[in-house]
Amino acid sequence: MRMVLGMALAMIATGALADEVDEAHRLALQGRDSYWNCLAREYQNDGTRGMSAQAFTADIQSICPSERQNFRVTLIDYLSLQNPNAEAGSHLSTANRAIELAQKDIINAFVKRKAAN
């Protein structure tokens, strides 16, 4: 009887953890989308069309601070649930790298658009 009760509790806990991971994943994707949309708005802003690539790069690195931080936090939360045994610093590095890649993609698109004009 104890064994059945223990197995039932383990299955419930596993299901709850899976739900928590799914929710964290959903929030991380939502944070990513919010950050990307903010970067895209800046890319499309008429005021950026006359900027140099260096000025646009500096601009992109400083805009959307709340969206960027929300993305970082939600991604770290998700990674921590997905891989709880990893060092916390590795999750921060991964989140920061995701932010850098998002910025790099927007900057590359800007440079290509500028070259085409």
PDB file of C-alpha atoms in Angstrom:
ATOM      1  CA  MET A   1       0.000   0.000   0.000  1.00  0.00           C
ATOM      2  CA  ARG A   2       2.806   2.417   0.885  1.00  0.00           C
ATOM      3  CA  MET A   3       4.502   1.664  -2.384  1.00  0.00           C
ATOM      4  CA  VAL A   4       1.358   2.473  -4.372  1.00  0.00           C
ATOM      5  CA  LEU A   5       0.878   5.705  -2.422  1.00  0.00           C
ATOM      6  CA  GLY A   6       4.515   6.639  -2.997  1.00  0.00           C
ATOM      7  CA  MET A   7       4.225   5.952  -6.707  1.00  0.00           C
ATOM      8  CA  ALA A   8       1.040   8.023  -6.930  1.00  0.00           C
ATOM      9  CA  LEU A   9       2.685  10.955  -5.162  1.00  0.00           C
ATOM     10  CA  ALA A  10       5.712  10.714  -7.458  1.00  0.00           C
ATOM     11  CA  MET A  11       3.471  10.739 -10.538  1.00  0.00           C
ATOM     12  CA  ILE A  12       1.577  13.790  -9.256  1.00  0.00           C
ATOM     13  CA  ALA A  13       4.833  15.616  -8.512  1.00  0.00           C
ATOM     14  CA  THR A  14       6.192  14.748 -11.955  1.00  0.00           C
ATOM     15  CA  GLY A  15       3.026  16.062 -13.598  1.00  0.00           C
ATOM     16  CA  ALA A  16       3.176  19.280 -11.580  1.00  0.00           C
ATOM     17  CA  LEU A  17       6.816  19.786 -12.524  1.00  0.00           C
ATOM     18  CA  ALA A  18       6.015  19.217 -16.198  1.00  0.00           C
ATOM     19  CA  ASP A  19       3.250  21.822 -15.990  1.00  0.00           C
ATOM     20  CA  GLU A  20       5.667  24.251 -14.331  1.00  0.00           C
ATOM     21  CA  VAL A  21       8.270  23.697 -17.056  1.00  0.00           C
ATOM     22  CA  ASP A  22       5.633  24.166 -19.770  1.00  0.00           C
ATOM     23  CA  GLU A  23       4.471  27.418 -18.189  1.00  0.00           C
ATOM     24  CA  ALA A  24       8.056  28.663 -17.850  1.00  0.00           C
ATOM     25  CA  HIS A  25       8.650  27.808 -21.501  1.00  0.00           C
ATOM     26  CA  ARG A  26       5.535  29.703 -22.545  1.00  0.00           C
ATOM     27  CA  LEU A  27       6.643  32.745 -20.540  1.00  0.00           C
ATOM     28  CA  ALA A  28      10.156  32.607 -22.020  1.00  0.00           C
ATOM     29  CA  LEU A  29       8.716  32.524 -25.542  1.00  0.00           C
ATOM     30  CA  GLN A  30       6.408  35.396 -24.664  1.00  0.00           C
ATOM     31  CA  GLY A  31       9.400  37.370 -23.333  1.00  0.00           C
ATOM     32  CA  ARG A  32      11.388  36.624 -26.469  1.00  0.00           C
ATOM     33  CA  ASP A  33       8.539  37.763 -28.712  1.00  0.00           C
ATOM     34  CA  SER A  34       8.064  40.953 -26.731  1.00  0.00           C
ATOM     35  CA  TYR A  35      11.776  41.778 -26.996  1.00  0.00           C
ATOM     36  CA  TRP A  36      11.893  40.971 -30.713  1.00  0.00           C
ATOM     37  CA  ASN A  37       8.826  43.130 -31.376  1.00  0.00           C
ATOM     38  CA  CYS A  38      10.442  46.046 -29.545  1.00  0.00           C
ATOM     39  CA  LEU A  39      13.639  45.656 -31.579  1.00  0.00           C
ATOM     40  CA  ALA A  40      11.590  45.448 -34.782  1.00  0.00           C
ATOM     41  CA  ARG A  41       9.768  48.674 -33.926  1.00  0.00           C
ATOM     42  CA  GLU A  42      13.123  50.419 -33.580  1.00  0.00           C
ATOM     43  CA  TYR A  43      14.323  48.907 -36.857  1.00  0.00           C
ATOM     44  CA  GLN A  44      11.224  50.270 -38.612  1.00  0.00           C
ATOM     45  CA  ASN A  45      11.415  53.670 -36.935  1.00  0.00           C
ATOM     46  CA  ASP A  46      11.849  56.450 -39.498  1.00  0.00           C
ATOM     47  CA  GLY A  47      14.463  58.097 -37.279  1.00  0.00           C
ATOM     48  CA  THR A  48      16.855  55.166 -37.671  1.00  0.00           C
ATOM     49  CA  ARG A  49      16.977  55.242 -41.472  1.00  0.00           C
ATOM     50  CA  GLY A  50      19.642  57.947 -41.542  1.00  0.00           C
ATOM     51  CA  MET A  51      21.792  56.377 -38.823  1.00  0.00           C
ATOM     52  CA  SER A  52      25.169  54.840 -39.440  1.00  0.00           C
ATOM     53  CA  ALA A  53      25.600  51.154 -38.622  1.00  0.00           C
ATOM     54  CA  GLN A  54      27.642  52.092 -35.533  1.00  0.00           C
ATOM     55  CA  ALA A  55      24.964  54.495 -34.279  1.00  0.00           C
ATOM     56  CA  PHE A  56      22.230  51.932 -34.896  1.00  0.00           C
ATOM     57  CA  THR A  57      24.248  49.277 -33.047  1.00  0.00           C
ATOM     58  CA  ALA A  58      24.602  51.559 -30.020  1.00  0.00           C
ATOM     59  CA  ASP A  59      20.907  52.400 -30.225  1.00  0.00           C
ATOM     60  CA  ILE A  60      19.834  48.735 -30.369  1.00  0.00           C
ATOM     61  CA  GLN A  61      22.015  47.862 -27.381  1.00  0.00           C
ATOM     62  CA  SER A  62      20.339  50.523 -25.248  1.00  0.00           C
ATOM     63  CA  ILE A  63      16.662  50.286 -26.222  1.00  0.00           C
ATOM     64  CA  CYS A  64      13.936  48.047 -24.813  1.00  0.00           C
ATOM     65  CA  PRO A  65      15.495  47.635 -21.351  1.00  0.00           C
ATOM     66  CA  SER A  66      12.360  46.266 -19.665  1.00  0.00           C
ATOM     67  CA  GLU A  67      11.625  43.824 -22.506  1.00  0.00           C
ATOM     68  CA  ARG A  68      15.261  42.714 -22.550  1.00  0.00           C
ATOM     69  CA  GLN A  69      15.293  42.134 -18.794  1.00  0.00           C
ATOM     70  CA  ASN A  70      11.963  40.302 -18.881  1.00  0.00           C
ATOM     71  CA  PHE A  71      13.293  38.017 -21.624  1.00  0.00           C
ATOM     72  CA  ARG A  72      16.483  37.389 -19.648  1.00  0.00           C
ATOM     73  CA  VAL A  73      14.618  36.552 -16.425  1.00  0.00           C
ATOM     74  CA  THR A  74      11.989  34.321 -18.025  1.00  0.00           C
ATOM     75  CA  LEU A  75      14.617  32.454 -20.050  1.00  0.00           C
ATOM     76  CA  ILE A  76      16.770  31.902 -16.963  1.00  0.00           C
ATOM     77  CA  ASP A  77      13.715  30.632 -15.059  1.00  0.00           C
ATOM     78  CA  TYR A  78      12.917  28.201 -17.857  1.00  0.00           C
ATOM     79  CA  LEU A  79      16.509  26.987 -18.168  1.00  0.00           C
ATOM     80  CA  SER A  80      16.730  26.557 -14.389  1.00  0.00           C
ATOM     81  CA  LEU A  81      13.651  24.336 -14.376  1.00  0.00           C
ATOM     82  CA  GLN A  82      14.759  22.432 -17.444  1.00  0.00           C
ATOM     83  CA  ASN A  83      18.259  21.814 -16.102  1.00  0.00           C
ATOM     84  CA  PRO A  84      18.328  22.438 -12.338  1.00  0.00           C
ATOM     85  CA  ASN A  85      21.766  20.875 -11.842  1.00  0.00           C
ATOM     86  CA  ALA A  86      23.602  23.346 -14.092  1.00  0.00           C
ATOM     87  CA  GLU A  87      25.420  26.303 -12.613  1.00  0.00           C
ATOM     88  CA  ALA A  88      23.300  29.452 -12.377  1.00  0.00           C
ATOM     89  CA  GLY A  89      25.979  31.357 -14.264  1.00  0.00           C
ATOM     90  CA  SER A  90      25.587  29.100 -17.283  1.00  0.00           C
ATOM     91  CA  HIS A  91      21.895  29.999 -17.515  1.00  0.00           C
ATOM     92  CA  LEU A  92      22.753  33.693 -17.329  1.00  0.00           C
ATOM     93  CA  SER A  93      25.375  33.261 -20.055  1.00  0.00           C
ATOM     94  CA  THR A  94      22.865  31.467 -22.264  1.00  0.00           C
ATOM     95  CA  ALA A  95      20.245  34.173 -21.755  1.00  0.00           C
ATOM     96  CA  ASN A  96      22.750  36.934 -22.461  1.00  0.00           C
ATOM     97  CA  ARG A  97      23.867  35.108 -25.610  1.00  0.00           C
ATOM     98  CA  ALA A  98      20.240  34.869 -26.812  1.00  0.00           C
ATOM     99  CA  ILE A  99      19.897  38.629 -26.330  1.00  0.00           C
ATOM    100  CA  GLU A 100      23.146  39.268 -28.193  1.00  0.00           C
ATOM    101  CA  LEU A 101      21.974  37.110 -31.095  1.00  0.00           C
ATOM    102  CA  ALA A 102      18.651  38.948 -31.304  1.00  0.00           C
ATOM    103  CA  GLN A 103      20.486  42.266 -31.427  1.00  0.00           C
ATOM    104  CA  LYS A 104      22.942  40.932 -34.008  1.00  0.00           C
ATOM    105  CA  ASP A 105      20.101  39.777 -36.269  1.00  0.00           C
ATOM    106  CA  ILE A 106      18.438  43.200 -36.190  1.00  0.00           C
ATOM    107  CA  ILE A 107      21.767  44.955 -36.803  1.00  0.00           C
ATOM    108  CA  ASN A 108      22.558  42.645 -39.751  1.00  0.00           C
ATOM    109  CA  ALA A 109      19.138  43.377 -41.262  1.00  0.00           C
ATOM    110  CA  PHE A 110      19.771  47.098 -40.821  1.00  0.00           C
ATOM    111  CA  VAL A 111      23.180  46.897 -42.495  1.00  0.00           C
ATOM    112  CA  LYS A 112      21.740  44.913 -45.423  1.00  0.00           C
ATOM    113  CA  ARG A 113      18.892  47.395 -45.832  1.00  0.00           C
ATOM    114  CA  LYS A 114      21.337  50.295 -45.735  1.00  0.00           C
ATOM    115  CA  ALA A 115      23.569  48.645 -48.333  1.00  0.00           C
ATOM    116  CA  ALA A 116      20.602  48.030 -50.627  1.00  0.00           C
ATOM    117  CA  ASN A 117      19.650  51.729 -50.581  1.00  0.00           C
TER     118      ASN A 117
END
